[in-house]
Amino acid sequence: MAVNPRQATTLQPQTAAPPLAETAGAPIRQSSLWRDAYRRYLRNKGAVASAVVFLIIVLYCLFIPGFWFIPGIWTTLFDIDPNQVNFAEARLPPSFEHPFGTDQFGRDLFTRVAKGGQVSIGIGFAATIAILLIGVTYGSISGFVGGTLDNAMMRFLDALYGLPYLPFAILALAIIGTVNFWTMVLALTIASWFTAARIVRGQVISLKENDYVRAAHAVGARWHRVLTRHLLPNTLGVLIIATFLELPAVVLGEAFLSFIGLGINPPDPSWGSLASEARQGYRTHPLDLWIPCLFIAALVLCANFIADGLRDALDPRTRET
Amino acid sequence: MAAFIIRRIFWTIPVILLVIFMIFMMMRQIEGNPFRRTERAVPPQVQANLERKFNLDKPVYMQYLLYVKGVFTLDLGPSLILRDRTVTDIVKEHFPRSLKLGLLAFIWAVLFGIPAGVIAALRPNSIYDYMLMFFSSIGFALPSFFIATLFIYYFALKVNAFPTNGWPLGFWDVDSRVVLPSLALGLFPMAYFARLVRGTMLETMQQDYVRTARAKGLRWRSIVTRHVFRNSLIPVVTATAPLFGLIITGTFVIEVIFSIPGIGRYFVSSVSNRDYSVVMGITVLTSLIVIILNLFVDIAYGFLDPRTRTSRT
Amino acid sequence: MQRNRWLLLVMALVAVLSLAAVGCGGDDDDDDAAADETGATDTSAQEPAAEQTLRIAWGAEPPSLDPGKATDTTSANVISALMDPLVKLNPDTLEPEPSLAESWTEEGPIVTFKLREDATWTNGDPVTAQDFVYSWKRTLSPELAADYAYQLYGVKGAAEYNGCEADCDALADEVGVTAVDDYTLQVELTSEQPWFLGQVSHHSFLPVHQATVEQFGDNWTDPENIVTNGAFMLESWDHEASINMVKNPDWRDADSVSLERIDGSIIVDGITRVQAFEAGEVDALDGAGLPPEEIERLKSEPYYEQYPALGTYYYGFNTANIGEEQRKAMSLAINRKIITDEIDRTGRSQATGMTPEGVKGFEVINPNSPWLPAEGDMTQAQELMSQAADAKTNINLFHNDSPGHKEIAVAVQSMWSELGIETTIKAQEWAQYLEFLGPPPNKAVDVYRLGWIYDFPDAINGLELFTCDSGNNNTNWCNEEYDALVEEARATVEDEARYEIYRQLEGIMFDEAGEVPFSPIMWYTYPNLEQDSIRDTFFINPLDQIDFTKVVVQGG
């Protein structure tokens, strides 16, 4: 295995216990890029806090209303259906059973926001992963093949960099006709992949030029070995960071589309549709508007801080203060 | 240098054609009859007449070529729905308003975002830094319709400091109605610029050559202005094009909330109305703007960063 | 660096949460604050203000100011301010009153109008009967493809001319409208139609200035070109932004008109409209609709007004997809009282038939349908549902995306879920929506939402929508007996007898043995906001028309 320059500059942690007879001759516990990054990440309190908050939000969204075959905590505890209309319970103030109160149809907001989070975050992740997959494929082909094909593909992307995604997303949705979870993912992916692909392609290119790759070639490694053993693991870091950077954009994009009216069909909630509906009554019920928006903001902020933290953790050079 | 510029311009043309083609094909896929306005069905020969009038009866590639020709002669065809007005008229009338909104938002972003970022970078971990990062986080993370609603509520209703809606129509007219919308739209790019500038400046300040300059004894101020700031501008300039594209399309939400008669609002209703011409016209227009901005950015890059001039083919 | 980032995050969350608390605390003050914020108008002074300017907020951009082409209420209201109709409807009785026509006579199917001789166009030309002949034929012409041409089908030869495919000029001459002399207009109807005089107040019957239209073509409605004959003139029209009108000093009754200016801002978003009003920037809204969530709060404000309307809000069935038993069950399952009282909350009444209250002869016509109980009847509904053969349990409910419809759809969705029906709600923008509805409706449509605002106060206007050939019958329901009865009604001149026929028509649809092709939900009202300064004189009639000549701005 070729020497990874990053490994060369990091410290090797020592195992505390003295080597016992049985373990004499056992290899010293090696540090890897990931372990180091993990450790470095943990030292960044802000990033850790963000990760914790992010995790809490995700857990809240998953387990309060339940998903797939897993029943929700709140829904089973109080026998609540987030889509059930019940006018007798409309507009209740926050209580133990309804921490966020109920909306004008008598539906519990606590579970609805959680369910909405499933949709919004779900769309966010799905679209982000799709975008990155396309980007990786594009970048790998382009970067690896090089030459005129790379040139043409690069020109194409360069020029399309920053094309406004909203019109394309709207057009895509209009073409598809219906609006549901997967069509939103598709539309947002179609609209945003140029920008992401360009970034990923840039990464692949720069990694390709790296010395260790040349060394691997020189040693005689075949291209697929180089790809899987060297390029992709290193790109992985960048990809993870890109995920957390792209996620907020997609979540905000979904909120925008819902505001325009191209959101998920009722009664299924998403943060964007909850916020845009709540705006109609914000003069008398501001809480209904604040809550989904704050959740969106929290998600965006956490994702950004996590990305910053990851970037710092994975690339030690920028950390030297 | 001239060769570089010419080459870049040359490459832009096929891209423009390709973008128009993509949009054209996308538009064709949308179902629905654009000539249907009320409950009554359109009589078949009226339908045929209208289709003939708008070239919809010709084969697809012909329509595409006619359209491309139209784009370059600034004739974007007639609106299919508002039969009294052409797309060019609509765009000429409404686009400048969105453009003004976008430009004002951009000016806010540049005027406040960049200096804020610079100050934060020069005084890291100080109270300025915290405040800045805090406010920029808000502007960055909250959806713009939320910010806009809050602005109206606090600054126009509770405190009658600004009007709740409306927009001065002449391009150079400015009155109190422009403040809240442009600020609401500009908050996101402002935050984005602030964070970007702060980040790149901090990164630049850690570079070896800055250390060398300090070691050499140069004054900190001149180091900042001549080296740090200038080099930090590069990512900022790169971000300008997509950011501006984002602003222009983000005007939609602001236009609805503040009742601004711009092109964004028109765009979405045109999609639903199947007004092919208007939708294509607007999408092509915004795409062209971004592409041309990219071109300028690339050329500006050539001036700012000498390395790019020679390495690019 | 780490500690600072963490502090930063905490600070951010804390500050944002405290802002939220401030935001929440704010709404208690709302009622007081709102009252304080309603501009500088006071109730005390009852004399007209020095400056007679009405600032109104229109809910949409009028697609056209051409009486021949306009179909929506915003266009209609602006056009009606700019033009002079032959007759106007009395705001209380809805009876026709002289306007441009001084008097008229009816002899069987022939109606003769005597026009005033002092009416002029804004360019000085006198308004003559020939103007009307030209305008009506123009509206009927196949080239114009006017959507509301069918309004004039009561005139002899109109339908033929409008549907003509070749040699149309000959047919144009056959249309039964002629100018006997400059000020006498004779109209020959297909049969005697007692409602015709009321119908003539509709904007489709307004005249246009021939020379202007011929000179400028499609641009004749531009402010620089337009020639009108009404109480107000078009001063400026900035698309999507504003429409401003000024008083026409040469109008035949200019002395009786108080307003000098009407400044209309076009504000599409409902919340923005309400905000503009409460900040004192506009004096009145146009009755286009208030956000349902705001109504609860607004109803207790002094500036809230509610007008009865002649209109029916209904859910139509695609009878090709849903059988009669199921339709009855679904209709029974809807609790209309909840919809009107909990969701809509603008004082609308639950519908018990198609024809709304306020239409002449309502007491006779209304069937008080057993299939439209005010609070629904879930037990019977479930029973019927279980008996229904080929029940469709997965249905699509379509509605257009104006405010209010989604909430009602959501409520109905949950009501139908108790019948074991799973409803998918689909919202569409108006033009696409109409396309989908056909007729015949797209196969995917099972239930659709529509409303019908009456063009004139006679029940035929609503009942004739559901004949087999009607372009507004999206239900796939066709009943020959019904069609025959409609024809008979059209031929029946005597009111009482005609009302009996209307009752039978309603019966075919909504009696015990009725077929229930659609389910009326409620009868419309127009909720509006009006400042004190104009509240006494600003009025929206049940046909959604505003008479600006009567508005007076009060206050010193």
mmCIF file with all atom_site columns, N, CA and C in Angstrom, chain C residues 74 116 124 135 265 299 305 329 395 463 479 535:
data_model
loop_
_atom_site.group_PDB
_atom_site.id
_atom_site.type_symbol
_atom_site.label_atom_id
_atom_site.label_alt_id
_atom_site.label_comp_id
_atom_site.label_asym_id
_atom_site.label_entity_id
_atom_site.label_seq_id
_atom_site.pdbx_PDB_ins_code
_atom_site.Cartn_x
_atom_site.Cartn_y
_atom_site.Cartn_z
_atom_site.occupancy
_atom_site.B_iso_or_equiv
_atom_site.pdbx_formal_charge
_atom_site.auth_seq_id
_atom_site.auth_comp_id
_atom_site.auth_asym_id
_atom_site.auth_atom_id
_atom_site.pdbx_PDB_model_num
ATOM 1  N N  . THR C 1 74  ? -62.217 40.974 -11.620 1.00 0.00 ? 74  THR C N  1
ATOM 2  C CA . THR C 1 74  ? -61.413 42.190 -11.543 1.00 0.00 ? 74  THR C CA 1
ATOM 3  C C  . THR C 1 74  ? -61.569 43.003 -12.816 1.00 0.00 ? 74  THR C C  1
ATOM 4  N N  . ARG C 1 116 ? -80.173 57.327 -23.799 1.00 0.00 ? 116 ARG C N  1
ATOM 5  C CA . ARG C 1 116 ? -80.052 58.742 -23.492 1.00 0.00 ? 116 ARG C CA 1
ATOM 6  C C  . ARG C 1 116 ? -79.331 59.436 -24.643 1.00 0.00 ? 116 ARG C C  1
ATOM 7  N N  . GLY C 1 124 ? -65.378 62.610 -27.393 1.00 0.00 ? 124 GLY C N  1
ATOM 8  C CA . GLY C 1 124 ? -66.384 63.558 -27.865 1.00 0.00 ? 124 GLY C CA 1
ATOM 9  C C  . GLY C 1 124 ? -67.500 62.954 -28.694 1.00 0.00 ? 124 GLY C C  1
ATOM 10 N N  . SER C 1 135 ? -70.620 46.391 -31.189 1.00 0.00 ? 135 SER C N  1
ATOM 11 C CA . SER C 1 135 ? -69.940 45.715 -30.083 1.00 0.00 ? 135 SER C CA 1
ATOM 12 C C  . SER C 1 135 ? -70.454 44.311 -29.853 1.00 0.00 ? 135 SER C C  1
ATOM 13 N N  . SER C 1 265 ? -54.075 49.437 -6.553  1.00 0.00 ? 265 SER C N  1
ATOM 14 C CA . SER C 1 265 ? -52.830 48.662 -6.568  1.00 0.00 ? 265 SER C CA 1
ATOM 15 C C  . SER C 1 265 ? -53.192 47.203 -6.741  1.00 0.00 ? 265 SER C C  1
ATOM 16 N N  . LYS C 1 299 ? -62.818 39.394 11.855  1.00 0.00 ? 299 LYS C N  1
ATOM 17 C CA . LYS C 1 299 ? -64.267 39.528 12.018  1.00 0.00 ? 299 LYS C CA 1
ATOM 18 C C  . LYS C 1 299 ? -64.635 40.449 13.162  1.00 0.00 ? 299 LYS C C  1
ATOM 19 N N  . GLU C 1 305 ? -66.378 43.722 6.649   1.00 0.00 ? 305 GLU C N  1
ATOM 20 C CA . GLU C 1 305 ? -67.725 43.732 6.079   1.00 0.00 ? 305 GLU C CA 1
ATOM 21 C C  . GLU C 1 305 ? -67.972 42.398 5.399   1.00 0.00 ? 305 GLU C C  1
ATOM 22 N N  . ALA C 1 329 ? -73.513 8.760  -0.771  1.00 0.00 ? 329 ALA C N  1
ATOM 23 C CA . ALA C 1 329 ? -72.813 8.518  0.484   1.00 0.00 ? 329 ALA C CA 1
ATOM 24 C C  . ALA C 1 329 ? -71.789 9.619  0.745   1.00 0.00 ? 329 ALA C C  1
ATOM 25 N N  . ILE C 1 395 ? -59.614 7.800  -4.463  1.00 0.00 ? 395 ILE C N  1
ATOM 26 C CA . ILE C 1 395 ? -60.048 8.847  -5.385  1.00 0.00 ? 395 ILE C CA 1
ATOM 27 C C  . ILE C 1 395 ? -59.120 10.051 -5.370  1.00 0.00 ? 395 ILE C C  1
ATOM 28 N N  . LEU C 1 463 ? -78.704 26.679 -13.194 1.00 0.00 ? 463 LEU C N  1
ATOM 29 C CA . LEU C 1 463 ? -79.235 25.366 -13.536 1.00 0.00 ? 463 LEU C CA 1
ATOM 30 C C  . LEU C 1 463 ? -78.863 24.944 -14.947 1.00 0.00 ? 463 LEU C C  1
ATOM 31 N N  . ASN C 1 479 ? -78.686 14.032 -18.616 1.00 0.00 ? 479 ASN C N  1
ATOM 32 C CA . ASN C 1 479 ? -80.049 13.567 -18.364 1.00 0.00 ? 479 ASN C CA 1
ATOM 33 C C  . ASN C 1 479 ? -80.985 14.296 -19.312 1.00 0.00 ? 479 ASN C C  1
ATOM 34 N N  . ARG C 1 535 ? -66.770 53.293 4.356   1.00 0.00 ? 535 ARG C N  1
ATOM 35 C CA . ARG C 1 535 ? -67.599 52.134 4.645   1.00 0.00 ? 535 ARG C CA 1
ATOM 36 C C  . ARG C 1 535 ? -69.064 52.332 4.319   1.00 0.00 ? 535 ARG C C  1
#
